[in-house]
mmCIF file of N, CA and C in Angstrom:
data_model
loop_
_atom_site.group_PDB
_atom_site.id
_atom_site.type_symbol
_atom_site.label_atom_id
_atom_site.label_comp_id
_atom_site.label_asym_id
_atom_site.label_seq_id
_atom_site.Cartn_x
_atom_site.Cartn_y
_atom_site.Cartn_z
ATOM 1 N N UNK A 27 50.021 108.792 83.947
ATOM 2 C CA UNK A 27 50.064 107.837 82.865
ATOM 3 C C UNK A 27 50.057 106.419 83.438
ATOM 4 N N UNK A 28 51.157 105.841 84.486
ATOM 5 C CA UNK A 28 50.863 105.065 85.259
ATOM 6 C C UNK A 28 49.724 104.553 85.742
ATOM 7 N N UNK A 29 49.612 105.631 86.068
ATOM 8 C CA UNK A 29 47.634 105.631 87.003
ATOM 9 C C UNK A 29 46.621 104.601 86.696
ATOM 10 N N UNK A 30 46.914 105.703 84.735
ATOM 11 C CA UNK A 30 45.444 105.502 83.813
ATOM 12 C C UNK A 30 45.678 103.655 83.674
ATOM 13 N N UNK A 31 47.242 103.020 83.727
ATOM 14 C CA UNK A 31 47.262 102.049 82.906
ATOM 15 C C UNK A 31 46.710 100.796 83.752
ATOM 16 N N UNK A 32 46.821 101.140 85.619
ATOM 17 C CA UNK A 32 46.760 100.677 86.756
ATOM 18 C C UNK A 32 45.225 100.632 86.514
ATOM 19 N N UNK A 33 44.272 101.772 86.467
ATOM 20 C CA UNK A 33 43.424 101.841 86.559
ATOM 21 C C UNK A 33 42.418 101.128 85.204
ATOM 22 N N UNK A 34 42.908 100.600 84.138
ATOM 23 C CA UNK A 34 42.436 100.148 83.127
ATOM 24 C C UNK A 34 42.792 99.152 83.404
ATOM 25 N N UNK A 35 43.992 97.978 83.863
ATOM 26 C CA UNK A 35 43.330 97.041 84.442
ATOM 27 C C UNK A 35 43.268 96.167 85.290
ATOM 28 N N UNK A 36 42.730 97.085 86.437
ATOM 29 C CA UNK A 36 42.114 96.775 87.050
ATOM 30 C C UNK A 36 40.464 97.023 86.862
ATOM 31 N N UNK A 37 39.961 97.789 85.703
ATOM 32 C CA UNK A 37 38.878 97.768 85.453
ATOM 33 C C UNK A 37 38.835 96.495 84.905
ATOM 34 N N UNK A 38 39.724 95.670 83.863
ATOM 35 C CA UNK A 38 39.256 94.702 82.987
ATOM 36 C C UNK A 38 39.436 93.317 83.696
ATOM 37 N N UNK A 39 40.138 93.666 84.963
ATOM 38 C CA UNK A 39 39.886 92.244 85.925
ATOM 39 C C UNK A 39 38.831 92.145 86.495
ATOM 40 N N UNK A 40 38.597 94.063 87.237
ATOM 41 C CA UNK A 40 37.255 93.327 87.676
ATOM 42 C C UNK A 40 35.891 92.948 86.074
ATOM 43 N N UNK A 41 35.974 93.276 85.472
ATOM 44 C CA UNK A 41 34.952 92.858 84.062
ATOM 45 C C UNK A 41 35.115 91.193 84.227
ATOM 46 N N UNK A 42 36.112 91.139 84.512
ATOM 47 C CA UNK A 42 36.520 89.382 84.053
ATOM 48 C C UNK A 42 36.101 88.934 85.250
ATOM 49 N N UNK A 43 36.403 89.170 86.547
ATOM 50 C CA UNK A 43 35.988 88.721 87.880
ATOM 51 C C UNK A 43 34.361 88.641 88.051
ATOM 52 N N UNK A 44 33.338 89.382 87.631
ATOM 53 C CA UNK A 44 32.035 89.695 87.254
ATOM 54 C C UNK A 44 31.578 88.935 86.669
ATOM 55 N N UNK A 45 32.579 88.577 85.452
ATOM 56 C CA UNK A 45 31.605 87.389 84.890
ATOM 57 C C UNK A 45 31.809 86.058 85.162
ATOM 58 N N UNK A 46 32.647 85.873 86.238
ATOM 59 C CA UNK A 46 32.937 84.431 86.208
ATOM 60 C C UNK A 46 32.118 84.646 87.776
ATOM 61 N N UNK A 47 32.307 85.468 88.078
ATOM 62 C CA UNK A 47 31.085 85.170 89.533
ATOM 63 C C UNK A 47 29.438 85.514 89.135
ATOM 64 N N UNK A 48 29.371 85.798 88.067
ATOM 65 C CA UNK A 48 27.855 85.381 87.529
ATOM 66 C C UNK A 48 27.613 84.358 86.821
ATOM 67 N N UNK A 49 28.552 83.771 86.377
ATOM 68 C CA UNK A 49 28.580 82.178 85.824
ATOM 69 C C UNK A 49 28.413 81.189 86.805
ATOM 70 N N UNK A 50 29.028 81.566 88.134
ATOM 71 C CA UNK A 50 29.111 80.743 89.445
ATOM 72 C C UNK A 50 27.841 80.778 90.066
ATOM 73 N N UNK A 51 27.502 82.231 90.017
ATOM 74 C CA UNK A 51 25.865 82.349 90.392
ATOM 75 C C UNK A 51 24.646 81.720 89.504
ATOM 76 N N UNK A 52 24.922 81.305 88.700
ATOM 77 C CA UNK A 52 24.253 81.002 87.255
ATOM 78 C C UNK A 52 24.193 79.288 87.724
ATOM 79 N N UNK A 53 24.948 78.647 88.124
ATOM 80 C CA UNK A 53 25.706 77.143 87.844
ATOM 81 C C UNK A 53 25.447 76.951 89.472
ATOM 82 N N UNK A 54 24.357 75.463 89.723
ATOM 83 C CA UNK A 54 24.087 75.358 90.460
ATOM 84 C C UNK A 54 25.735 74.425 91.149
ATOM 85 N N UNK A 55 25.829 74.471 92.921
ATOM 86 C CA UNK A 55 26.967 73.701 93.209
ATOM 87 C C UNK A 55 27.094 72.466 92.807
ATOM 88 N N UNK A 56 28.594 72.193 92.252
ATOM 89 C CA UNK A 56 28.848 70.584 92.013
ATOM 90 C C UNK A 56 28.633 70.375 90.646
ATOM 91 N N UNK A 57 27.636 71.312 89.789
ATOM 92 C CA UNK A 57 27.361 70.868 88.689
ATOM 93 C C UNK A 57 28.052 71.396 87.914
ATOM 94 N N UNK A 58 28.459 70.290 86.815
ATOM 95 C CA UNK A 58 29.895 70.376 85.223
ATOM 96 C C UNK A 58 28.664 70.976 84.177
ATOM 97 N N UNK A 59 29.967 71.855 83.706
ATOM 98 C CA UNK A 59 29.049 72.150 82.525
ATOM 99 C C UNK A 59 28.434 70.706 81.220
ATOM 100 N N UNK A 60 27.850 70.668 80.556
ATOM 101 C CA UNK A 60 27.851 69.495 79.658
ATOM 102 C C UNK A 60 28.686 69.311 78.910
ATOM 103 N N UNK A 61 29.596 69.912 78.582
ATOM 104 C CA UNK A 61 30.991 69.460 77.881
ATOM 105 C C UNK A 61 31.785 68.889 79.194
ATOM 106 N N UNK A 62 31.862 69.414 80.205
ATOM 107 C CA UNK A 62 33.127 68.760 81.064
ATOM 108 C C UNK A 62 32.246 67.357 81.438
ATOM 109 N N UNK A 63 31.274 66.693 81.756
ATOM 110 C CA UNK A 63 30.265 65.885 81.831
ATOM 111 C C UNK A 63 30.685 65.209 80.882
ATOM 112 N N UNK A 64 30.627 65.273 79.933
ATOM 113 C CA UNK A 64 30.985 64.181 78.263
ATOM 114 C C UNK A 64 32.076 63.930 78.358
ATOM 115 N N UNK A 65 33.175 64.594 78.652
ATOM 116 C CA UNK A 65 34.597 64.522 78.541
ATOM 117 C C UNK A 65 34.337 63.268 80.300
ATOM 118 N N UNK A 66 34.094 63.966 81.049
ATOM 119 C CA UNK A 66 34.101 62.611 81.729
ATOM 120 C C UNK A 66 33.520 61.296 81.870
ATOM 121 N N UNK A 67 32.208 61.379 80.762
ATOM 122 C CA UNK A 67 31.796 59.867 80.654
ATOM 123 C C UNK A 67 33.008 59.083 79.639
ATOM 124 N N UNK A 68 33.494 59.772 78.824
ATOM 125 C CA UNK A 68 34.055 59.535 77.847
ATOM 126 C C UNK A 68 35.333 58.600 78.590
ATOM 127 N N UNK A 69 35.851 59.598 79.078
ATOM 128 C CA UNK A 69 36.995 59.136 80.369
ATOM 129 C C UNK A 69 36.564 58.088 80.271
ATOM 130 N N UNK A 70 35.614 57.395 81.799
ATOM 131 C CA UNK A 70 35.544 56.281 82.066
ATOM 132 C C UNK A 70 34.981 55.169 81.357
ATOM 133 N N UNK A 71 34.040 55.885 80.299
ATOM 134 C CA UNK A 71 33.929 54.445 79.325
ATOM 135 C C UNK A 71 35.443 53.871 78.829
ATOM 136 N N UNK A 72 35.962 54.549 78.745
ATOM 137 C CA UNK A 72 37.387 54.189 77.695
ATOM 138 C C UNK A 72 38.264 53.417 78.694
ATOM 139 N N UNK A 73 38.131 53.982 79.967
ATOM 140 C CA UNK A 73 38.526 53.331 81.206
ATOM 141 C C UNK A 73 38.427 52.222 81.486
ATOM 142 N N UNK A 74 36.874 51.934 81.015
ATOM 143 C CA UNK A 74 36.225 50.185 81.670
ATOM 144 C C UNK A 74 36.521 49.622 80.533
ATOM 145 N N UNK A 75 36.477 49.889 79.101
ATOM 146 C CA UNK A 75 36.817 48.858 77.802
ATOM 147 C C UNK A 75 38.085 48.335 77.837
ATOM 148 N N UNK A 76 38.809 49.933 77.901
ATOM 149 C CA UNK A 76 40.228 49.130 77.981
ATOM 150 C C UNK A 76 40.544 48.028 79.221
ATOM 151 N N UNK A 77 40.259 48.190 79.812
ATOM 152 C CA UNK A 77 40.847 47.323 81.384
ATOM 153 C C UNK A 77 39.919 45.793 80.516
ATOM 154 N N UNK A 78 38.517 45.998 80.458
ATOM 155 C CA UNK A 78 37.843 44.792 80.116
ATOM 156 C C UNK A 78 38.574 44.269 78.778
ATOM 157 N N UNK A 79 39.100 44.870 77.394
ATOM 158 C CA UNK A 79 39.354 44.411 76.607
ATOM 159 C C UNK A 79 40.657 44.000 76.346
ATOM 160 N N UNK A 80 41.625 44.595 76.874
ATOM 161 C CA UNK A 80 43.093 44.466 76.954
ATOM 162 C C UNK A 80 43.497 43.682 77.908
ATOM 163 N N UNK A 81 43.510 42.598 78.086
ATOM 164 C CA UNK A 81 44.208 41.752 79.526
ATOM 165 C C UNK A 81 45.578 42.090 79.423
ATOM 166 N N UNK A 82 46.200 41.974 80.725
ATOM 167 C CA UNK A 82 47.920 42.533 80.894
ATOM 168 C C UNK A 82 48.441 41.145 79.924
ATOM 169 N N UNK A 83 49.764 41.441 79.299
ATOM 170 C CA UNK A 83 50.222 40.429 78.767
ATOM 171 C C UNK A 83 51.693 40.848 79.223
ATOM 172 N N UNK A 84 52.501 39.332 79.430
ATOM 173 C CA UNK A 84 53.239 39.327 80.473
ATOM 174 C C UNK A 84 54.305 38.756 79.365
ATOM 175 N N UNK A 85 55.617 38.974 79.252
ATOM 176 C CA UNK A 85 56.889 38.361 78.514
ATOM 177 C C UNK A 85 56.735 36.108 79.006
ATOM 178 N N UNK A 86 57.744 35.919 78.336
ATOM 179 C CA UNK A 86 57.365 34.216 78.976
ATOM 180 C C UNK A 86 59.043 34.444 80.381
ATOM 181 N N UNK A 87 59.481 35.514 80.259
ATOM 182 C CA UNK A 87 60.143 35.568 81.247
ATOM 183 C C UNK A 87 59.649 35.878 82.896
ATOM 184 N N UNK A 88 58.185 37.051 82.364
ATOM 185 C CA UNK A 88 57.741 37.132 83.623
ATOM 186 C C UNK A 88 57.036 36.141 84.230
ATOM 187 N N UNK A 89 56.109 35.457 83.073
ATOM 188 C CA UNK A 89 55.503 34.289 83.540
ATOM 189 C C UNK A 89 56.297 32.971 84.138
ATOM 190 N N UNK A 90 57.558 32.429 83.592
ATOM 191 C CA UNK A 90 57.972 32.223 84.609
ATOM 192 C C UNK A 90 58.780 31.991 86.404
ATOM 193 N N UNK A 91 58.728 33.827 86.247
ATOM 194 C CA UNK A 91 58.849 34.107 87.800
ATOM 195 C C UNK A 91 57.264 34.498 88.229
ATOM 196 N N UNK A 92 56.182 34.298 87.878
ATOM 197 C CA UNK A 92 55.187 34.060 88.491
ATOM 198 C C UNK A 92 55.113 32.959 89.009
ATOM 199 N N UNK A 93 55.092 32.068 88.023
ATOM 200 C CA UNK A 93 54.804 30.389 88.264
ATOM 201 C C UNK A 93 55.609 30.067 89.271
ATOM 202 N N UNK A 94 57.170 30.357 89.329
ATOM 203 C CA UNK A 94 57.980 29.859 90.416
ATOM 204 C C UNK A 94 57.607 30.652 91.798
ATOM 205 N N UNK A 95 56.995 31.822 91.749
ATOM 206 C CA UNK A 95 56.409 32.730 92.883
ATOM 207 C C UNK A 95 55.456 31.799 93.606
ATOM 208 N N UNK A 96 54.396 31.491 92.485
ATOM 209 C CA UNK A 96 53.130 31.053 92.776
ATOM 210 C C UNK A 96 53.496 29.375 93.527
ATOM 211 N N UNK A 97 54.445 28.824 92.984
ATOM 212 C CA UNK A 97 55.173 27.300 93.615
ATOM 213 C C UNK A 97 55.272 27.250 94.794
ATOM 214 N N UNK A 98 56.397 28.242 94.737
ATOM 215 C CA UNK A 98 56.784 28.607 96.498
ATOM 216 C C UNK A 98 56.130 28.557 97.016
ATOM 217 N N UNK A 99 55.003 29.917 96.981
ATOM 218 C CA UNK A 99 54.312 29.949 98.134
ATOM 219 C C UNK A 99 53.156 29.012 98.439
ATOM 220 N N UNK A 100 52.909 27.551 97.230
ATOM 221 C CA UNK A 100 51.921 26.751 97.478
ATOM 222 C C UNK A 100 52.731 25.701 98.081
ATOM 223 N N UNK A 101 54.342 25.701 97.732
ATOM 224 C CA UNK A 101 54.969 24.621 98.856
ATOM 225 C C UNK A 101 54.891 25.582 100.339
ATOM 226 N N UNK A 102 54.783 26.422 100.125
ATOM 227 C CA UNK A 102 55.283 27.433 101.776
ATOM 228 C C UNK A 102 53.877 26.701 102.409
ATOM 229 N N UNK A 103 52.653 26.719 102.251
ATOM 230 C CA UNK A 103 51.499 26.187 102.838
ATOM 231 C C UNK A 103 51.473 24.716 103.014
ATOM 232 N N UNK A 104 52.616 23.971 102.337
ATOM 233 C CA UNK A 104 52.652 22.458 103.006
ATOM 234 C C UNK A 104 52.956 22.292 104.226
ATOM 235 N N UNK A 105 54.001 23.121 104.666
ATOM 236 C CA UNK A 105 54.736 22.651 105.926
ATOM 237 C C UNK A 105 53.538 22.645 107.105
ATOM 238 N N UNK A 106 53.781 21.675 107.918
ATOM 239 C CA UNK A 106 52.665 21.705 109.100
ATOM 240 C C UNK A 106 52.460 22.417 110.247
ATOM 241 N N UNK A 107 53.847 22.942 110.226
ATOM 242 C CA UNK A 107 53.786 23.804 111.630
ATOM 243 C C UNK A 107 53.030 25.448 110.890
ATOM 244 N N UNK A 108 52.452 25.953 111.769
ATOM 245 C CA UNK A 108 52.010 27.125 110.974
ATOM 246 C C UNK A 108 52.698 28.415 111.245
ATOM 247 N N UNK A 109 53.460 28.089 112.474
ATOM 248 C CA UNK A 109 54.810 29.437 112.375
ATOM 249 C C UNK A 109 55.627 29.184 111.444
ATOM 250 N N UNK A 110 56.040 28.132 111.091
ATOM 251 C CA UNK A 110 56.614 28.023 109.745
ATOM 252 C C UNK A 110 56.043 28.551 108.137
ATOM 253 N N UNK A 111 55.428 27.747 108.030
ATOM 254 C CA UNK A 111 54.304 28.599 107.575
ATOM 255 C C UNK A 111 54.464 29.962 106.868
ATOM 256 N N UNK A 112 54.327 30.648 108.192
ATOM 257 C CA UNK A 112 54.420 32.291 107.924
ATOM 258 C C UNK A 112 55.079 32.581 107.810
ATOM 259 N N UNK A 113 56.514 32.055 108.359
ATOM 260 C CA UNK A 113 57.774 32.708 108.551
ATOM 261 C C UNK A 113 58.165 32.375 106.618
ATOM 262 N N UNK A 114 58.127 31.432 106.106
ATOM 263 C CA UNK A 114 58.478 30.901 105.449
ATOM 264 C C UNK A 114 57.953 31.519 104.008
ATOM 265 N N UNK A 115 56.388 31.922 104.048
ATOM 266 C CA UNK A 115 55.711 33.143 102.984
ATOM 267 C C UNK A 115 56.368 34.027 103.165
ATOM 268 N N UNK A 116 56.590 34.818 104.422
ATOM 269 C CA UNK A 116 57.167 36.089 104.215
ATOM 270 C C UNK A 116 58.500 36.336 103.677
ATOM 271 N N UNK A 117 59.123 35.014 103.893
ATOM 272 C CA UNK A 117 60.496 34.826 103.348
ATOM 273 C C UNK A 117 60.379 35.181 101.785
ATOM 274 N N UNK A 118 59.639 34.022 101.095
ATOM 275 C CA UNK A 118 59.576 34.200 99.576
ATOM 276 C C UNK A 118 59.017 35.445 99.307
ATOM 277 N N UNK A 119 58.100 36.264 100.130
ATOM 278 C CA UNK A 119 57.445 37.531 99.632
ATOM 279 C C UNK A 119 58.861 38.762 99.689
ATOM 280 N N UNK A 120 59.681 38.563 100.495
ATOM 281 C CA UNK A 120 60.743 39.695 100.736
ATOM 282 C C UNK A 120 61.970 39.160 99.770
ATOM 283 N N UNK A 121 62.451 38.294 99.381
ATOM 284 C CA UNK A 121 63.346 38.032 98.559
ATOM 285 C C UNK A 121 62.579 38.330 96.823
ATOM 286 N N UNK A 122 61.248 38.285 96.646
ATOM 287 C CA UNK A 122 60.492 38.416 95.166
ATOM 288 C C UNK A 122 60.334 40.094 95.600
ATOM 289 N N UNK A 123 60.326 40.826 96.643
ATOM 290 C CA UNK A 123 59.989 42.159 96.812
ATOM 291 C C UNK A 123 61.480 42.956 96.892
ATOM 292 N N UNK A 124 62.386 42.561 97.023
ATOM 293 C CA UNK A 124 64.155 42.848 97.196
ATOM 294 C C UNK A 124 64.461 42.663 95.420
ATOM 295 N N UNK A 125 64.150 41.913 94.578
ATOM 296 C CA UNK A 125 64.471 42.151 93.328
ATOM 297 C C UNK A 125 63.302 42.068 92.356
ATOM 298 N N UNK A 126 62.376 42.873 92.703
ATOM 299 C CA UNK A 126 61.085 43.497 92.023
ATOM 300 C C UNK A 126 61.476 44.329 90.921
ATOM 301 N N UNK A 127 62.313 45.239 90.857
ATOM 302 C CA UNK A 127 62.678 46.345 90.409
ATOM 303 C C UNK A 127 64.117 46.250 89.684
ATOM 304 N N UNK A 128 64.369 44.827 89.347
ATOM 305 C CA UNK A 128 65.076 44.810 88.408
ATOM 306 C C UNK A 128 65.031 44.997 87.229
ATOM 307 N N UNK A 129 65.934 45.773 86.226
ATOM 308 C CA UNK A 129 65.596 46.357 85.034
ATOM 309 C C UNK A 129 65.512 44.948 84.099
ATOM 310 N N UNK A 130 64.516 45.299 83.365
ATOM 311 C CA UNK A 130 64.391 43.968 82.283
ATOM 312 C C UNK A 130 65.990 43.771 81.485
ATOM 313 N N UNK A 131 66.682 44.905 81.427
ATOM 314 C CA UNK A 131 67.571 44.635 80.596
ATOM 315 C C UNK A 131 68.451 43.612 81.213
ATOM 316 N N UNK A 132 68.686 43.350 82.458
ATOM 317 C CA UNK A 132 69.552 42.502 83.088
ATOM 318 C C UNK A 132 68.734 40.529 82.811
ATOM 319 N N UNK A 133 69.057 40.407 82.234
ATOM 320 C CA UNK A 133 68.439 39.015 81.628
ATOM 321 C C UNK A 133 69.087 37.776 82.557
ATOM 322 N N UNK A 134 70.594 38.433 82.451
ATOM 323 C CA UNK A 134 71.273 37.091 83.182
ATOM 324 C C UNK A 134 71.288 36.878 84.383
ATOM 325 N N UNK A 135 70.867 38.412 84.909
ATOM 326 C CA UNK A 135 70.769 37.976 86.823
ATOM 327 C C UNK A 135 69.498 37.782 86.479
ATOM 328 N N UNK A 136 68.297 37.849 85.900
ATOM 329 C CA UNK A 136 66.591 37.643 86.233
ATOM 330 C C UNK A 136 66.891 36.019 85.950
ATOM 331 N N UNK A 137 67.621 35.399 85.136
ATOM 332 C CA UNK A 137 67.818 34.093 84.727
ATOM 333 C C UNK A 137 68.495 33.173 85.796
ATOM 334 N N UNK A 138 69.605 33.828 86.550
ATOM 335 C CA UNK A 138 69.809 33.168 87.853
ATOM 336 C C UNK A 138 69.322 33.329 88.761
ATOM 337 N N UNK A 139 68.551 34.268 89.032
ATOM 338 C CA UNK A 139 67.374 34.179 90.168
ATOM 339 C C UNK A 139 66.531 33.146 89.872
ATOM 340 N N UNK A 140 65.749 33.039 88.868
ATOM 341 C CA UNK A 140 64.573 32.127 88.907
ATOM 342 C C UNK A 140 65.209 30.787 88.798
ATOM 343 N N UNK A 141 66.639 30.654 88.536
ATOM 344 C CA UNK A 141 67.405 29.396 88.568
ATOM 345 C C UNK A 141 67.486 28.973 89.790
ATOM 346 N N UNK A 142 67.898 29.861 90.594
ATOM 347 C CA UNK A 142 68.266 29.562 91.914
ATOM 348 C C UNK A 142 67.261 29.443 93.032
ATOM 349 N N UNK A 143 66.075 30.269 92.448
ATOM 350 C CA UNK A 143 64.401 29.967 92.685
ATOM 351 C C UNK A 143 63.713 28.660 92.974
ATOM 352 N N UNK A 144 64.323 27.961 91.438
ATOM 353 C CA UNK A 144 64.011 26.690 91.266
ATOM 354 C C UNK A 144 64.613 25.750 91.654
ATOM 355 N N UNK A 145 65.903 25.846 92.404
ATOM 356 C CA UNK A 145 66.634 25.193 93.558
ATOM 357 C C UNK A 145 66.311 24.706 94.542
ATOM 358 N N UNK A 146 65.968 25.988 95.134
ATOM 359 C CA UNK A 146 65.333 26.245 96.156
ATOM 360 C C UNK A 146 63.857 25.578 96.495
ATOM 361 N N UNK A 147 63.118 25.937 95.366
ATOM 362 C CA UNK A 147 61.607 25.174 95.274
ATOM 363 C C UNK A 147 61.913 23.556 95.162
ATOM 364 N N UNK A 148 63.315 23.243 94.923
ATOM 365 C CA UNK A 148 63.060 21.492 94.436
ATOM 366 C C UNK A 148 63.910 21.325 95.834
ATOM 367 N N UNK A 149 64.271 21.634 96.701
ATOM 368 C CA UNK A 149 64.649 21.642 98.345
ATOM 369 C C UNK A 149 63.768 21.727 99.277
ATOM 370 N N UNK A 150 62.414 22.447 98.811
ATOM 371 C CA UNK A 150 61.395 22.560 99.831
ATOM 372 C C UNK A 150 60.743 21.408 99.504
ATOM 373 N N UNK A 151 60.079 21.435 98.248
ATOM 374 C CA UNK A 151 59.940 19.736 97.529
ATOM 375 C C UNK A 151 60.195 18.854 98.495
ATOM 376 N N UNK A 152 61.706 18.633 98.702
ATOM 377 C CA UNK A 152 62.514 17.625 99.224
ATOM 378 C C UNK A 152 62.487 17.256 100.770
ATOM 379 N N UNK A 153 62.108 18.583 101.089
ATOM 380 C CA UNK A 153 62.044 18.349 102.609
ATOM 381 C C UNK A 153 60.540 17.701 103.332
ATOM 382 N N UNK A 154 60.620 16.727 104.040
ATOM 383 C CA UNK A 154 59.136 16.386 104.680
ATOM 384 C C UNK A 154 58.811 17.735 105.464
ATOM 385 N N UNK A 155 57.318 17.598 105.140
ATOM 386 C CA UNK A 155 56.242 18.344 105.869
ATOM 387 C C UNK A 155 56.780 19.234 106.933
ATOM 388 N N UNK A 156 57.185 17.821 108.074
ATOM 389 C CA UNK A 156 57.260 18.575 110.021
ATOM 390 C C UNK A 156 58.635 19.601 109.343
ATOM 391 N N UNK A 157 59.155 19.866 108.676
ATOM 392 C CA UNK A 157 60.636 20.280 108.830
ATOM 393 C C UNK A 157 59.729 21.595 109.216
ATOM 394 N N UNK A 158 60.736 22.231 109.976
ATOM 395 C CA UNK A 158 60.770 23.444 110.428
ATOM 396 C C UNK A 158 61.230 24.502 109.903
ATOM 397 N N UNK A 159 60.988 26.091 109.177
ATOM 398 C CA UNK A 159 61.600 27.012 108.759
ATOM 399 C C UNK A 159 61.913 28.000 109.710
ATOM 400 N N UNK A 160 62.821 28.504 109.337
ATOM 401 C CA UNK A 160 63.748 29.259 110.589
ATOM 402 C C UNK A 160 64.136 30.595 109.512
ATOM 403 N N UNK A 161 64.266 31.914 109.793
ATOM 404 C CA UNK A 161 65.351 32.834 109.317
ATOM 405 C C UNK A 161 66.388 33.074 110.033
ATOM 406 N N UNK A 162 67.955 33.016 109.483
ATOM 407 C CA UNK A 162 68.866 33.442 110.216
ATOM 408 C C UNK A 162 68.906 34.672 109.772
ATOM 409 N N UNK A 163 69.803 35.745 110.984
ATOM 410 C CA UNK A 163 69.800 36.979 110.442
ATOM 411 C C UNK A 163 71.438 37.322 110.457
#
């Protein structure tokens, strides 16, 4: 009884195995059937509209820790020495990359950061050109 039930199916796998390796034999390599083909133009049209039609829109909170991002690092390119310079981008890039991942809900630390941002940016302001940037560790 076992046997018969073993043996029935495994008859109806191989039936099923048969036809999907004559479908394979049928279907040249690489090629989608025309439904999976549509489903993927479909995909990427919807892909390129949206990206083209939807521009990211940003809170006026994020925009202004862009703007103060974008400050920095156009005062970071005043200074004249060019090890400064670098030292001095990478600075603002690791302190904006250390609180990237703050939850929006925290308003009052995102509000004293970009406060203390803007401190900072009206100190570089302040300083002539030759000054030198240094990290202490």
């Amino acid at each position: 009884n076992s046997f018969c039930t073993l043996l029935a199916a495994l008859v109806c796998l191989s039936r099923t195995m048969l036809r999907r390796c004559a479908t394979l034999l049928h279907e040249k390599p690489g090629a989608r059937s025309a439904a999976a083909q549509a489903l993927a133009e479909r995909r990427r049209k919807r892909l390129q509209e949206g990206a083209a039609a939807r521009p990211v829109r940003h809170s006026g909170m994020q925009l202004d820790v862009l703007a103060l991002y974008k400050s920095l690092l156009k005062e970071a390119q005043r200074k004249a020495d060019a090890d400064s310079r670098a030292r001095l981008a990478e600075y603002i890039r690791a302190e904006f990359r250390e609180h990237m991942r703050l939850p929006r809900k925290e308003v009052s630390k995102i509000e004293w950061l970009v406060h203390r941002g803007r401190n900072r940016l009206e100190e570089l302001k302040a300083q002539p050109p030759t000054t030198r940037f240094s990290v202490l560790r």
